[in-house]
C-alpha positions as a printed Julia matrix, in Angstrom:
199×3 Matrix{Float64}:
 118.24  129.27  71.45
 122.03  129.68  71.68
 122.48  126.94  69.06
 120.03  128.68  66.7
 121.97  131.94  67.22
 125.17  130.1   66.33
 123.65  128.75  63.11
 122.43  132.24  62.21
 125.9   133.65  62.84
 127.42  130.98  60.62
 125.05  131.8   57.76
 125.8   135.52  58.18
 129.55  134.8   58.1
 129.17  132.76  54.92
 126.98  135.46  53.36
 129.51  138.21  54.17
 132.44  136.19  52.83
 130.47  135.57  49.62
 129.79  139.29  49.29
 133.52  139.97  49.7
 134.32  137.5   46.91
 131.64  138.95  44.62
 132.8   142.54  45.25
 136.4   141.63  44.5
 135.57  139.71  41.33
 133.11  142.21  39.89
 133.74  142.8   36.19
 136.25  139.92  36.05
 135.87  137.37  33.27
 134.89  133.88  34.4
 137.86  131.7   35.26
 137.39  128.05  34.32
 139.15  125.0   35.65
 141.33  124.56  38.68
 143.45  127.5   39.86
 147.16  127.76  39.15
 148.04  129.47  42.45
 150.57  132.28  42.53
 150.69  132.88  46.29
 151.34  130.75  49.36
 147.93  131.75  50.75
 146.25  130.22  47.69
 148.32  127.05  47.93
 147.43  126.77  51.62
 143.65  127.16  51.14
 143.65  124.68  48.24
 145.48  122.13  50.43
 142.94  122.78  53.22
 140.06  122.34  50.76
 141.51  119.05  49.51
 141.76  117.72  53.1
 138.23  118.9   53.85
 136.85  117.11  50.78
 138.59  113.87  51.83
 137.23  114.15  55.39
 133.71  114.93  54.13
 133.74  111.85  51.89
 134.85  109.66  54.78
 132.2   111.06  57.13
 129.46  110.51  54.55
 130.67  106.92  54.12
 130.59  106.43  57.91
 127.16  108.12  58.27
 128.75  110.58  60.72
 126.77  113.65  59.73
 127.66  115.31  63.04
 131.37  115.11  62.16
 130.62  116.2   58.59
 128.91  119.34  59.89
 131.79  120.03  62.28
 134.42  119.61  59.53
 132.61  121.89  57.1
 131.92  124.47  59.81
 135.62  124.54  60.74
 136.73  124.93  57.13
 134.14  127.57  56.26
 134.42  129.71  59.39
 138.08  129.4   60.35
 140.03  128.54  57.23
 138.09  130.33  54.49
 136.26  133.23  56.15
 138.68  134.14  58.94
 142.04  133.4   57.36
 141.93  133.15  53.58
 139.75  136.19  53.07
 142.27  138.22  55.12
 145.32  136.62  53.48
 143.87  137.36  50.04
 143.68  141.12  50.64
 147.4   141.92  50.12
 147.37  140.16  46.73
 144.07  141.78  45.7
 145.33  145.25  46.65
 148.96  144.77  45.57
 150.81  145.72  42.41
 151.31  142.14  41.14
 148.5   141.73  38.58
 149.14  137.97  38.12
 148.83  137.35  41.87
 145.65  139.44  42.04
 144.05  137.59  39.11
 145.08  134.22  40.5
 143.71  135.12  43.95
 140.36  136.14  42.43
 140.17  132.82  40.61
 141.03  130.91  43.8
 138.46  132.85  45.84
 135.72  131.92  43.37
 136.92  128.33  43.03
 137.05  127.68  46.78
 133.75  129.48  47.49
 132.04  127.44  44.76
 133.4   124.19  46.23
 132.5   125.26  49.78
 128.9   126.02  48.83
 128.59  122.63  47.11
 130.08  120.91  50.19
 127.61  122.68  52.48
 124.55  122.28  50.26
 123.21  119.03  51.79
 123.3   120.68  55.23
 122.08  124.22  54.46
 120.35  123.98  51.07
 118.52  127.3   50.86
 121.36  129.64  51.8
 123.86  127.78  49.63
 121.5   127.79  46.62
 120.99  131.55  46.91
 124.7   132.28  47.23
 125.7   129.83  44.52
 123.29  131.43  42.05
 125.19  134.7   42.54
 128.56  133.16  41.66
 127.4   130.58  39.1
 127.7   132.97  36.16
 131.25  133.88  37.13
 132.15  130.18  37.14
 130.34  129.49  33.84
 127.69  127.29  35.5
 123.95  127.07  34.99
 120.96  125.52  36.75
 120.77  124.64  40.43
 123.57  123.88  42.84
 121.87  120.55  43.57
 122.68  119.42  40.03
 126.4   120.16  40.41
 128.98  117.5   41.19
 129.9   117.17  44.86
 133.55  118.22  45.43
 136.1   115.43  45.73
 139.66  115.29  47.05
 142.27  115.28  44.31
 140.57  117.78  41.99
 143.64  120.0   42.45
 147.1   118.44  42.76
 148.26  119.78  46.12
 151.33  117.55  46.51
 153.66  120.47  45.76
 151.96  122.75  48.31
 153.45  121.19  51.45
 155.9   124.02  52.2
 153.35  126.77  51.56
 150.88  124.91  53.79
 153.46  124.72  56.61
 154.49  128.38  56.17
 150.92  129.68  56.42
 150.23  127.47  59.45
 153.38  128.96  61.07
 152.13  132.48  60.3
 148.7   131.63  61.74
 150.34  130.36  64.91
 152.36  133.57  65.33
 149.35  135.84  64.72
 147.14  133.8   67.07
 149.81  133.9   69.81
 150.17  137.68  69.45
 146.41  138.16  69.64
 146.26  135.99  72.76
 149.09  137.92  74.45
 147.47  141.26  73.59
 144.2   140.04  75.08
 145.82  138.68  78.23
 147.77  141.9   78.81
 144.88  144.18  77.87
 146.79  145.8   74.98
 144.47  147.53  72.54
 144.52  146.05  69.0
 145.0   149.61  67.71
 148.23  150.13  69.69
 151.45  149.48  67.8
 153.99  147.36  69.64
 157.54  146.28  68.94
 157.86  142.59  68.14
 161.04  140.59  68.71
 161.2   137.21  66.99
 163.77  134.77  68.34
 164.69  131.49  66.71
 162.8   132.08  63.46
 162.95  134.05  60.24
């Protein structure tokens, strides 16, 4: 029963992230091709997607469907839904129109790839969600007729520094959340932060 609850929660998380992407790309013309990222958050998620595609291909080749499910779960829940959706908000709500447009394109691109990656494991939910974004991506038909994502579709070789910077930021935020929890400090309470040995 707990495992079924976990699967339900995962599908809900994916559904809510898809709704966020659709709401923030409403009325936006379809963006074709690979993104040309303007922000470090975009570069980071594209590097994460590339690694996930490579791992998925290896796990399919090894018939390790358990590891495939774990890899895709980690990418979907932690990297895309928990981090990138939050990291995208400053660009979407900021004054830099190029960054906002680029972030919208990247949100759609990564969600499209994520749904195609997940489709063999959760076909009905991914088909329903993909049909909602297909028009924005200029696609037709069923998700099952789309090409499975592969590593190397976006050249991420120049994204190494952005990848490291976002991982550093994630580490800082996670440490602060842990300390707040351990000390019983309310998330709503503002605290002074002193950073030593970093910029």
